[in-house]
mmCIF file with all atom_site columns, C-alpha atoms and ligand atoms in Angstrom:
data_model
loop_
_atom_site.group_PDB
_atom_site.id
_atom_site.type_symbol
_atom_site.label_atom_id
_atom_site.label_alt_id
_atom_site.label_comp_id
_atom_site.label_asym_id
_atom_site.label_entity_id
_atom_site.label_seq_id
_atom_site.pdbx_PDB_ins_code
_atom_site.Cartn_x
_atom_site.Cartn_y
_atom_site.Cartn_z
_atom_site.occupancy
_atom_site.B_iso_or_equiv
_atom_site.pdbx_formal_charge
_atom_site.auth_seq_id
_atom_site.auth_comp_id
_atom_site.auth_asym_id
_atom_site.auth_atom_id
_atom_site.pdbx_PDB_model_num
ATOM   1   C CA  . MET E 1 1   ? -0.296  0.108  0.008   1.00 66.00 ? 1   MET E CA  1
ATOM   2   C CA  . PRO E 1 2   ? 1.536   3.734  -0.894  1.00 64.00 ? 2   PRO E CA  1
ATOM   3   C CA  . ASP E 1 3   ? 1.808   6.392  0.949   1.00 80.00 ? 3   ASP E CA  1
ATOM   4   C CA  . SER E 1 4   ? -0.556  8.802  2.382   1.00 93.00 ? 4   SER E CA  1
ATOM   5   C CA  . ILE E 1 5   ? -2.576  10.727 -0.400  1.00 96.00 ? 5   ILE E CA  1
ATOM   6   C CA  . THR E 1 6   ? -1.281  14.324 -1.445  1.00 97.00 ? 6   THR E CA  1
ATOM   7   C CA  . HIS E 1 7   ? -2.701  14.613 -4.794  1.00 98.00 ? 7   HIS E CA  1
ATOM   8   C CA  . VAL E 1 8   ? -6.506  13.315 -6.668  1.00 98.00 ? 8   VAL E CA  1
ATOM   9   C CA  . LEU E 1 9   ? -7.985  13.329 -9.526  1.00 98.00 ? 9   LEU E CA  1
ATOM   10  C CA  . VAL E 1 10  ? -11.315 15.041 -9.961  1.00 98.00 ? 10  VAL E CA  1
ATOM   11  C CA  . PRO E 1 11  ? -12.527 13.472 -12.909 1.00 98.00 ? 11  PRO E CA  1
ATOM   12  C CA  . GLY E 1 12  ? -15.387 14.163 -15.347 1.00 97.00 ? 12  GLY E CA  1
ATOM   13  C CA  . THR E 1 13  ? -17.010 14.985 -18.699 1.00 96.00 ? 13  THR E CA  1
ATOM   14  C CA  . PHE E 1 14  ? -17.093 18.628 -17.620 1.00 98.00 ? 14  PHE E CA  1
ATOM   15  C CA  . ASP E 1 15  ? -20.033 19.214 -20.937 1.00 97.00 ? 15  ASP E CA  1
ATOM   16  C CA  . PRO E 1 16  ? -19.803 22.105 -19.381 1.00 98.00 ? 16  PRO E CA  1
ATOM   17  C CA  . ILE E 1 17  ? -18.076 22.562 -15.841 1.00 98.00 ? 17  ILE E CA  1
ATOM   18  C CA  . THR E 1 18  ? -20.875 23.874 -13.741 1.00 98.00 ? 18  THR E CA  1
ATOM   19  C CA  . TYR E 1 19  ? -20.920 25.492 -9.949  1.00 98.00 ? 19  TYR E CA  1
ATOM   20  C CA  . GLY E 1 20  ? -22.039 21.844 -8.628  1.00 97.00 ? 20  GLY E CA  1
ATOM   21  C CA  . HIS E 1 21  ? -18.267 20.834 -10.252 1.00 97.00 ? 21  HIS E CA  1
ATOM   22  C CA  . VAL E 1 22  ? -16.714 23.821 -8.754  1.00 98.00 ? 22  VAL E CA  1
ATOM   23  C CA  . ASP E 1 23  ? -17.691 22.842 -5.305  1.00 97.00 ? 23  ASP E CA  1
ATOM   24  C CA  . VAL E 1 24  ? -16.564 19.515 -5.266  1.00 97.00 ? 24  VAL E CA  1
ATOM   25  C CA  . VAL E 1 25  ? -13.243 20.610 -6.693  1.00 98.00 ? 25  VAL E CA  1
ATOM   26  C CA  . ARG E 1 26  ? -13.446 22.563 -3.699  1.00 97.00 ? 26  ARG E CA  1
ATOM   27  C CA  . ARG E 1 27  ? -14.008 20.186 -1.345  1.00 97.00 ? 27  ARG E CA  1
ATOM   28  C CA  . ALA E 1 28  ? -11.251 18.115 -2.616  1.00 98.00 ? 28  ALA E CA  1
ATOM   29  C CA  . ARG E 1 29  ? -8.504  20.862 -2.350  1.00 97.00 ? 29  ARG E CA  1
ATOM   30  C CA  . ARG E 1 30  ? -9.911  21.293 1.759   1.00 96.00 ? 30  ARG E CA  1
ATOM   31  C CA  . ILE E 1 31  ? -8.793  17.565 2.388   1.00 96.00 ? 31  ILE E CA  1
ATOM   32  C CA  . CYS E 1 32  ? -5.602  17.336 -0.203  1.00 97.00 ? 32  CYS E CA  1
ATOM   33  C CA  . PRO E 1 33  ? -2.941  20.136 -1.235  1.00 96.00 ? 33  PRO E CA  1
ATOM   34  C CA  . GLN E 1 34  ? -2.796  18.551 -4.955  1.00 98.00 ? 34  GLN E CA  1
ATOM   35  C CA  . VAL E 1 35  ? -5.743  18.308 -6.806  1.00 98.00 ? 35  VAL E CA  1
ATOM   36  C CA  . THR E 1 36  ? -5.905  17.566 -11.127 1.00 98.00 ? 36  THR E CA  1
ATOM   37  C CA  . VAL E 1 37  ? -9.267  18.352 -12.487 1.00 98.00 ? 37  VAL E CA  1
ATOM   38  C CA  . ALA E 1 38  ? -9.271  15.806 -15.020 1.00 98.00 ? 38  ALA E CA  1
ATOM   39  C CA  . VAL E 1 39  ? -11.671 16.021 -18.505 1.00 98.00 ? 39  VAL E CA  1
ATOM   40  C CA  . ALA E 1 40  ? -12.135 12.703 -20.298 1.00 97.00 ? 40  ALA E CA  1
ATOM   41  C CA  . GLU E 1 41  ? -12.707 12.869 -23.822 1.00 95.00 ? 41  GLU E CA  1
ATOM   42  C CA  . SER E 1 42  ? -15.871 10.737 -23.369 1.00 78.00 ? 42  SER E CA  1
ATOM   43  C CA  . LEU E 1 43  ? -18.929 10.376 -25.616 1.00 71.00 ? 43  LEU E CA  1
ATOM   44  C CA  . GLY E 1 44  ? -20.965 11.122 -22.116 1.00 56.00 ? 44  GLY E CA  1
ATOM   45  C CA  . LYS E 1 45  ? -23.069 8.672  -20.398 1.00 56.00 ? 45  LYS E CA  1
ATOM   46  C CA  . ASN E 1 46  ? -24.912 8.183  -23.068 1.00 56.00 ? 46  ASN E CA  1
ATOM   47  C CA  . GLY E 1 47  ? -23.107 7.575  -26.060 1.00 57.00 ? 47  GLY E CA  1
ATOM   48  C CA  . VAL E 1 48  ? -23.904 10.681 -27.964 1.00 69.00 ? 48  VAL E CA  1
ATOM   49  C CA  . GLY E 1 49  ? -21.302 13.508 -28.499 1.00 90.00 ? 49  GLY E CA  1
ATOM   50  C CA  . THR E 1 50  ? -20.397 15.985 -26.181 1.00 95.00 ? 50  THR E CA  1
ATOM   51  C CA  . THR E 1 51  ? -21.737 19.505 -27.071 1.00 96.00 ? 51  THR E CA  1
ATOM   52  C CA  . PHE E 1 52  ? -18.393 21.086 -26.295 1.00 97.00 ? 52  PHE E CA  1
ATOM   53  C CA  . SER E 1 53  ? -14.969 19.639 -27.797 1.00 96.00 ? 53  SER E CA  1
ATOM   54  C CA  . LEU E 1 54  ? -12.466 18.261 -25.150 1.00 97.00 ? 54  LEU E CA  1
ATOM   55  C CA  . ASP E 1 55  ? -10.290 21.494 -26.136 1.00 97.00 ? 55  ASP E CA  1
ATOM   56  C CA  . GLU E 1 56  ? -13.086 23.718 -25.510 1.00 98.00 ? 56  GLU E CA  1
ATOM   57  C CA  . ARG E 1 57  ? -14.290 21.667 -21.819 1.00 98.00 ? 57  ARG E CA  1
ATOM   58  C CA  . VAL E 1 58  ? -10.558 22.191 -20.758 1.00 98.00 ? 58  VAL E CA  1
ATOM   59  C CA  . SER E 1 59  ? -10.221 25.877 -21.666 1.00 98.00 ? 59  SER E CA  1
ATOM   60  C CA  . LEU E 1 60  ? -13.895 26.461 -19.747 1.00 98.00 ? 60  LEU E CA  1
ATOM   61  C CA  . ALA E 1 61  ? -13.005 24.380 -16.466 1.00 98.00 ? 61  ALA E CA  1
ATOM   62  C CA  . ARG E 1 62  ? -9.618  26.263 -15.973 1.00 98.00 ? 62  ARG E CA  1
ATOM   63  C CA  . GLU E 1 63  ? -11.042 29.091 -16.498 1.00 98.00 ? 63  GLU E CA  1
ATOM   64  C CA  . ALA E 1 64  ? -14.185 28.978 -14.136 1.00 98.00 ? 64  ALA E CA  1
ATOM   65  C CA  . LEU E 1 65  ? -11.769 27.553 -11.503 1.00 98.00 ? 65  LEU E CA  1
ATOM   66  C CA  . LEU E 1 66  ? -9.130  31.053 -11.692 1.00 98.00 ? 66  LEU E CA  1
ATOM   67  C CA  . CYS E 1 67  ? -12.632 32.451 -11.825 1.00 97.00 ? 67  CYS E CA  1
ATOM   68  C CA  . GLU E 1 68  ? -13.468 30.679 -8.222  1.00 98.00 ? 68  GLU E CA  1
ATOM   69  C CA  . GLY E 1 69  ? -10.303 31.660 -7.063  1.00 97.00 ? 69  GLY E CA  1
ATOM   70  C CA  . LEU E 1 70  ? -8.972  27.709 -7.412  1.00 98.00 ? 70  LEU E CA  1
ATOM   71  C CA  . ASP E 1 71  ? -5.976  28.523 -9.022  1.00 96.00 ? 71  ASP E CA  1
ATOM   72  C CA  . ASP E 1 72  ? -3.728  25.785 -8.140  1.00 97.00 ? 72  ASP E CA  1
ATOM   73  C CA  . VAL E 1 73  ? -5.628  23.491 -9.223  1.00 98.00 ? 73  VAL E CA  1
ATOM   74  C CA  . GLN E 1 74  ? -4.459  22.223 -12.689 1.00 98.00 ? 74  GLN E CA  1
ATOM   75  C CA  . VAL E 1 75  ? -6.909  20.844 -15.352 1.00 98.00 ? 75  VAL E CA  1
ATOM   76  C CA  . LEU E 1 76  ? -5.431  17.943 -17.630 1.00 98.00 ? 76  LEU E CA  1
ATOM   77  C CA  . PRO E 1 77  ? -6.972  16.062 -21.000 1.00 98.00 ? 77  PRO E CA  1
ATOM   78  C CA  . PHE E 1 78  ? -7.289  12.799 -21.172 1.00 97.00 ? 78  PHE E CA  1
ATOM   79  C CA  . THR E 1 79  ? -8.324  9.972  -23.982 1.00 95.00 ? 79  THR E CA  1
ATOM   80  C CA  . GLY E 1 80  ? -7.159  6.495  -21.886 1.00 95.00 ? 80  GLY E CA  1
ATOM   81  C CA  . LEU E 1 81  ? -7.855  5.301  -18.706 1.00 97.00 ? 81  LEU E CA  1
ATOM   82  C CA  . LEU E 1 82  ? -8.042  6.581  -15.492 1.00 98.00 ? 82  LEU E CA  1
ATOM   83  C CA  . VAL E 1 83  ? -6.443  4.681  -13.524 1.00 98.00 ? 83  VAL E CA  1
ATOM   84  C CA  . ASP E 1 84  ? -3.610  5.258  -16.202 1.00 98.00 ? 84  ASP E CA  1
ATOM   85  C CA  . LEU E 1 85  ? -3.411  9.105  -15.525 1.00 98.00 ? 85  LEU E CA  1
ATOM   86  C CA  . ALA E 1 86  ? -3.785  8.955  -12.165 1.00 98.00 ? 86  ALA E CA  1
ATOM   87  C CA  . ARG E 1 87  ? -0.194  6.451  -12.160 1.00 97.00 ? 87  ARG E CA  1
ATOM   88  C CA  . GLU E 1 88  ? 1.025   9.405  -14.864 1.00 97.00 ? 88  GLU E CA  1
ATOM   89  C CA  . VAL E 1 89  ? 0.678   11.767 -12.819 1.00 98.00 ? 89  VAL E CA  1
ATOM   90  C CA  . GLY E 1 90  ? 1.417   10.159 -9.365  1.00 97.00 ? 90  GLY E CA  1
ATOM   91  C CA  . ALA E 1 91  ? -2.232  10.971 -7.805  1.00 98.00 ? 91  ALA E CA  1
ATOM   92  C CA  . GLY E 1 92  ? -3.299  8.526  -5.427  1.00 98.00 ? 92  GLY E CA  1
ATOM   93  C CA  . ALA E 1 93  ? -7.318  8.989  -5.190  1.00 98.00 ? 93  ALA E CA  1
ATOM   94  C CA  . VAL E 1 94  ? -10.259 9.956  -7.488  1.00 98.00 ? 94  VAL E CA  1
ATOM   95  C CA  . VAL E 1 95  ? -13.028 11.859 -5.674  1.00 98.00 ? 95  VAL E CA  1
ATOM   96  C CA  . LYS E 1 96  ? -16.198 12.696 -7.295  1.00 97.00 ? 96  LYS E CA  1
ATOM   97  C CA  . GLY E 1 97  ? -19.494 14.632 -5.475  1.00 95.00 ? 97  GLY E CA  1
ATOM   98  C CA  . LEU E 1 98  ? -22.654 12.520 -4.719  1.00 95.00 ? 98  LEU E CA  1
ATOM   99  C CA  . ARG E 1 99  ? -25.356 14.601 -5.111  1.00 90.00 ? 99  ARG E CA  1
ATOM   100 C CA  . ALA E 1 100 ? -28.400 11.544 -4.134  1.00 83.00 ? 100 ALA E CA  1
ATOM   101 C CA  . MET E 1 101 ? -29.251 8.056  -4.073  1.00 81.00 ? 101 MET E CA  1
ATOM   102 C CA  . THR E 1 102 ? -29.687 7.924  -7.731  1.00 81.00 ? 102 THR E CA  1
ATOM   103 C CA  . ASP E 1 103 ? -25.915 8.921  -8.658  1.00 88.00 ? 103 ASP E CA  1
ATOM   104 C CA  . PHE E 1 104 ? -24.452 6.173  -6.155  1.00 91.00 ? 104 PHE E CA  1
ATOM   105 C CA  . GLU E 1 105 ? -24.887 2.759  -8.116  1.00 93.00 ? 105 GLU E CA  1
ATOM   106 C CA  . TYR E 1 106 ? -23.078 4.674  -11.592 1.00 94.00 ? 106 TYR E CA  1
ATOM   107 C CA  . GLU E 1 107 ? -20.551 6.526  -8.892  1.00 95.00 ? 107 GLU E CA  1
ATOM   108 C CA  . LEU E 1 108 ? -20.205 2.727  -6.826  1.00 95.00 ? 108 LEU E CA  1
ATOM   109 C CA  . GLN E 1 109 ? -20.104 0.983  -10.329 1.00 96.00 ? 109 GLN E CA  1
ATOM   110 C CA  . GLN E 1 110 ? -16.868 3.341  -11.634 1.00 96.00 ? 110 GLN E CA  1
ATOM   111 C CA  . ALA E 1 111 ? -15.168 2.933  -7.972  1.00 97.00 ? 111 ALA E CA  1
ATOM   112 C CA  . ASP E 1 112 ? -15.532 -0.993 -8.318  1.00 98.00 ? 112 ASP E CA  1
ATOM   113 C CA  . LEU E 1 113 ? -14.527 -0.745 -12.099 1.00 98.00 ? 113 LEU E CA  1
ATOM   114 C CA  . ASN E 1 114 ? -11.647 1.420  -10.838 1.00 98.00 ? 114 ASN E CA  1
ATOM   115 C CA  . TYR E 1 115 ? -10.413 -1.170 -7.943  1.00 98.00 ? 115 TYR E CA  1
ATOM   116 C CA  . ARG E 1 116 ? -10.409 -3.778 -10.484 1.00 98.00 ? 116 ARG E CA  1
ATOM   117 C CA  . LEU E 1 117 ? -7.599  -2.127 -12.922 1.00 98.00 ? 117 LEU E CA  1
ATOM   118 C CA  . ASP E 1 118 ? -5.801  -0.204 -9.625  1.00 98.00 ? 118 ASP E CA  1
ATOM   119 C CA  . ALA E 1 119 ? -6.331  -1.438 -6.203  1.00 97.00 ? 119 ALA E CA  1
ATOM   120 C CA  . ASP E 1 120 ? -4.459  1.199  -4.979  1.00 96.00 ? 120 ASP E CA  1
ATOM   121 C CA  . LEU E 1 121 ? -6.448  4.107  -6.465  1.00 98.00 ? 121 LEU E CA  1
ATOM   122 C CA  . GLU E 1 122 ? -8.544  5.178  -3.430  1.00 97.00 ? 122 GLU E CA  1
ATOM   123 C CA  . SER E 1 123 ? -12.088 6.539  -4.495  1.00 98.00 ? 123 SER E CA  1
ATOM   124 C CA  . ILE E 1 124 ? -13.399 9.329  -1.989  1.00 97.00 ? 124 ILE E CA  1
ATOM   125 C CA  . PHE E 1 125 ? -16.851 10.665 -2.676  1.00 97.00 ? 125 PHE E CA  1
ATOM   126 C CA  . VAL E 1 126 ? -17.818 13.908 -1.269  1.00 96.00 ? 126 VAL E CA  1
ATOM   127 C CA  . MET E 1 127 ? -21.454 15.224 -0.281  1.00 93.00 ? 127 MET E CA  1
ATOM   128 C CA  . SER E 1 128 ? -23.033 18.285 -2.973  1.00 90.00 ? 128 SER E CA  1
ATOM   129 C CA  . SER E 1 129 ? -24.191 20.632 -1.112  1.00 92.00 ? 129 SER E CA  1
ATOM   130 C CA  . PRO E 1 130 ? -27.934 20.571 -0.909  1.00 91.00 ? 130 PRO E CA  1
ATOM   131 C CA  . GLN E 1 131 ? -27.721 23.865 -3.549  1.00 92.00 ? 131 GLN E CA  1
ATOM   132 C CA  . TYR E 1 132 ? -26.539 21.898 -6.414  1.00 92.00 ? 132 TYR E CA  1
ATOM   133 C CA  . GLY E 1 133 ? -28.192 18.782 -5.915  1.00 91.00 ? 133 GLY E CA  1
ATOM   134 C CA  . TYR E 1 134 ? -30.757 18.897 -9.002  1.00 91.00 ? 134 TYR E CA  1
ATOM   135 C CA  . LEU E 1 135 ? -27.463 20.872 -10.517 1.00 95.00 ? 135 LEU E CA  1
ATOM   136 C CA  . SER E 1 136 ? -26.019 18.716 -13.910 1.00 96.00 ? 136 SER E CA  1
ATOM   137 C CA  . SER E 1 137 ? -24.327 19.631 -17.109 1.00 97.00 ? 137 SER E CA  1
ATOM   138 C CA  . SER E 1 138 ? -27.578 18.098 -18.923 1.00 96.00 ? 138 SER E CA  1
ATOM   139 C CA  . VAL E 1 139 ? -29.769 19.815 -17.260 1.00 97.00 ? 139 VAL E CA  1
ATOM   140 C CA  . VAL E 1 140 ? -27.501 23.856 -17.925 1.00 98.00 ? 140 VAL E CA  1
ATOM   141 C CA  . ARG E 1 141 ? -26.902 22.332 -21.439 1.00 98.00 ? 141 ARG E CA  1
ATOM   142 C CA  . GLN E 1 142 ? -30.894 21.732 -21.764 1.00 97.00 ? 142 GLN E CA  1
ATOM   143 C CA  . ILE E 1 143 ? -32.177 24.492 -20.272 1.00 98.00 ? 143 ILE E CA  1
ATOM   144 C CA  . ALA E 1 144 ? -29.356 26.732 -22.507 1.00 98.00 ? 144 ALA E CA  1
ATOM   145 C CA  . SER E 1 145 ? -30.378 25.263 -25.709 1.00 97.00 ? 145 SER E CA  1
ATOM   146 C CA  . PHE E 1 146 ? -34.074 26.815 -25.172 1.00 96.00 ? 146 PHE E CA  1
ATOM   147 C CA  . GLY E 1 147 ? -32.834 30.009 -24.096 1.00 96.00 ? 147 GLY E CA  1
ATOM   148 C CA  . GLY E 1 148 ? -33.149 29.723 -20.474 1.00 97.00 ? 148 GLY E CA  1
ATOM   149 C CA  . ASP E 1 149 ? -31.159 31.983 -17.815 1.00 97.00 ? 149 ASP E CA  1
ATOM   150 C CA  . VAL E 1 150 ? -28.128 29.439 -16.782 1.00 98.00 ? 150 VAL E CA  1
ATOM   151 C CA  . SER E 1 151 ? -26.056 32.089 -14.941 1.00 98.00 ? 151 SER E CA  1
ATOM   152 C CA  . GLU E 1 152 ? -27.124 31.169 -11.357 1.00 97.00 ? 152 GLU E CA  1
ATOM   153 C CA  . PHE E 1 153 ? -25.660 27.492 -12.510 1.00 98.00 ? 153 PHE E CA  1
ATOM   154 C CA  . VAL E 1 154 ? -22.429 28.244 -14.190 1.00 98.00 ? 154 VAL E CA  1
ATOM   155 C CA  . THR E 1 155 ? -19.467 31.011 -13.992 1.00 98.00 ? 155 THR E CA  1
ATOM   156 C CA  . PRO E 1 156 ? -19.819 33.956 -16.307 1.00 98.00 ? 156 PRO E CA  1
ATOM   157 C CA  . ASN E 1 157 ? -17.411 32.073 -18.710 1.00 98.00 ? 157 ASN E CA  1
ATOM   158 C CA  . VAL E 1 158 ? -19.129 29.197 -19.605 1.00 98.00 ? 158 VAL E CA  1
ATOM   159 C CA  . ASP E 1 159 ? -22.642 31.178 -19.693 1.00 98.00 ? 159 ASP E CA  1
ATOM   160 C CA  . ALA E 1 160 ? -21.015 33.401 -22.530 1.00 98.00 ? 160 ALA E CA  1
ATOM   161 C CA  . ALA E 1 161 ? -20.004 29.863 -24.359 1.00 98.00 ? 161 ALA E CA  1
ATOM   162 C CA  . LEU E 1 162 ? -23.412 28.369 -23.824 1.00 98.00 ? 162 LEU E CA  1
ATOM   163 C CA  . LYS E 1 163 ? -25.067 31.574 -25.347 1.00 97.00 ? 163 LYS E CA  1
ATOM   164 C CA  . GLU E 1 164 ? -22.574 31.467 -28.153 1.00 97.00 ? 164 GLU E CA  1
ATOM   165 C CA  . ARG E 1 165 ? -22.687 27.594 -29.381 1.00 96.00 ? 165 ARG E CA  1
ATOM   166 C CA  . PHE E 1 166 ? -26.731 27.528 -29.084 1.00 95.00 ? 166 PHE E CA  1
ATOM   167 C CA  . LYS E 1 167 ? -26.818 30.889 -30.827 1.00 89.00 ? 167 LYS E CA  1
ATOM   168 C CA  . GLU E 1 168 ? -24.894 28.750 -33.931 1.00 65.00 ? 168 GLU E CA  1
ATOM   169 C CA  . ARG E 1 169 ? -27.322 26.154 -33.484 1.00 66.00 ? 169 ARG E CA  1
HETATM 170 O O1  . PNS L 2 .   ? -19.008 13.760 -15.729 1.00 78.45 ? 29  PNS L O1  1
HETATM 171 P P1  . PNS L 2 .   ? -18.988 11.691 -15.798 1.00 78.45 ? 29  PNS L P1  1
HETATM 172 O O2  . PNS L 2 .   ? -20.007 11.188 -16.648 1.00 78.45 ? 29  PNS L O2  1
HETATM 173 O O3  . PNS L 2 .   ? -19.051 11.594 -14.340 1.00 78.45 ? 29  PNS L O3  1
HETATM 174 O O4  . PNS L 2 .   ? -17.241 11.229 -15.375 1.00 78.45 ? 29  PNS L O4  1
HETATM 175 C C1  . PNS L 2 .   ? -17.601 9.546  -15.969 1.00 78.45 ? 29  PNS L C1  1
HETATM 176 C C2  . PNS L 2 .   ? -15.869 9.463  -16.560 1.00 78.45 ? 29  PNS L C2  1
HETATM 177 C C3  . PNS L 2 .   ? -15.074 10.208 -17.435 1.00 78.45 ? 29  PNS L C3  1
HETATM 178 C C4  . PNS L 2 .   ? -15.146 9.746  -14.988 1.00 78.45 ? 29  PNS L C4  1
HETATM 179 C C5  . PNS L 2 .   ? -15.717 7.957  -16.719 1.00 78.45 ? 29  PNS L C5  1
HETATM 180 O O5  . PNS L 2 .   ? -16.661 7.566  -17.561 1.00 78.45 ? 29  PNS L O5  1
HETATM 181 C C6  . PNS L 2 .   ? -13.800 7.731  -16.705 1.00 78.45 ? 29  PNS L C6  1
HETATM 182 O O6  . PNS L 2 .   ? -13.043 7.621  -15.703 1.00 78.45 ? 29  PNS L O6  1
HETATM 183 N N1  . PNS L 2 .   ? -13.951 7.874  -18.178 1.00 78.45 ? 29  PNS L N1  1
HETATM 184 C C7  . PNS L 2 .   ? -12.499 7.038  -18.297 1.00 78.45 ? 29  PNS L C7  1
HETATM 185 C C8  . PNS L 2 .   ? -12.308 6.005  -18.903 1.00 78.45 ? 29  PNS L C8  1
HETATM 186 C C9  . PNS L 2 .   ? -12.306 5.124  -17.753 1.00 78.45 ? 29  PNS L C9  1
HETATM 187 O O7  . PNS L 2 .   ? -11.381 5.060  -16.914 1.00 78.45 ? 29  PNS L O7  1
HETATM 188 N N2  . PNS L 2 .   ? -13.093 3.855  -17.470 1.00 78.45 ? 29  PNS L N2  1
HETATM 189 C C10 . PNS L 2 .   ? -12.900 2.864  -16.423 1.00 78.45 ? 29  PNS L C10 1
HETATM 190 C C11 . PNS L 2 .   ? -13.499 3.446  -15.107 1.00 78.45 ? 29  PNS L C11 1
HETATM 191 S S1  . PNS L 2 .   ? -15.460 3.608  -15.137 1.00 78.45 ? 29  PNS L S1  1
#
């Protein structure tokens, strides 16, 4: 078993990053000195393409975290397995947020898979703040796609990017 953990990954699709994600990153940062946000190439949960490209999602996440004062959190894209990225950057755990029981089964499945792939990589779950219990990237995309106001769910740079993206469609 490796030494105590000083570096964790906060992985996800971040299509796009929301205040719910920022909340999880902030919590991860409180429990660990080094946090890397790992943005997956990912086809998304339904196997359909993402609204923002991998590069766009990384840039949006970087700017959002800077804007929220989390300037010591690095943001990296990844295309393979999460366990490989963790080994590459020397991270000892994955931190994810749990909003409701509905998240639990999906997250448990991913944690089990990661355990099978690398039993040394810990999975740590933090409870999302109650005000973000309903918030997800897909809800934000849906509201924005119909021209609704999402400014209370995302940072200003993401709000602007969503407006631009859905104006194009
Ligand atoms: O935003 P999401 O959908 O909760 O993120 C899921 C993600 C990207 C963390 C997960 O799908 C992932 O780790 N993908 C990388 C491929 C991988 O390692 N798969 C095996 C473990 S699930």
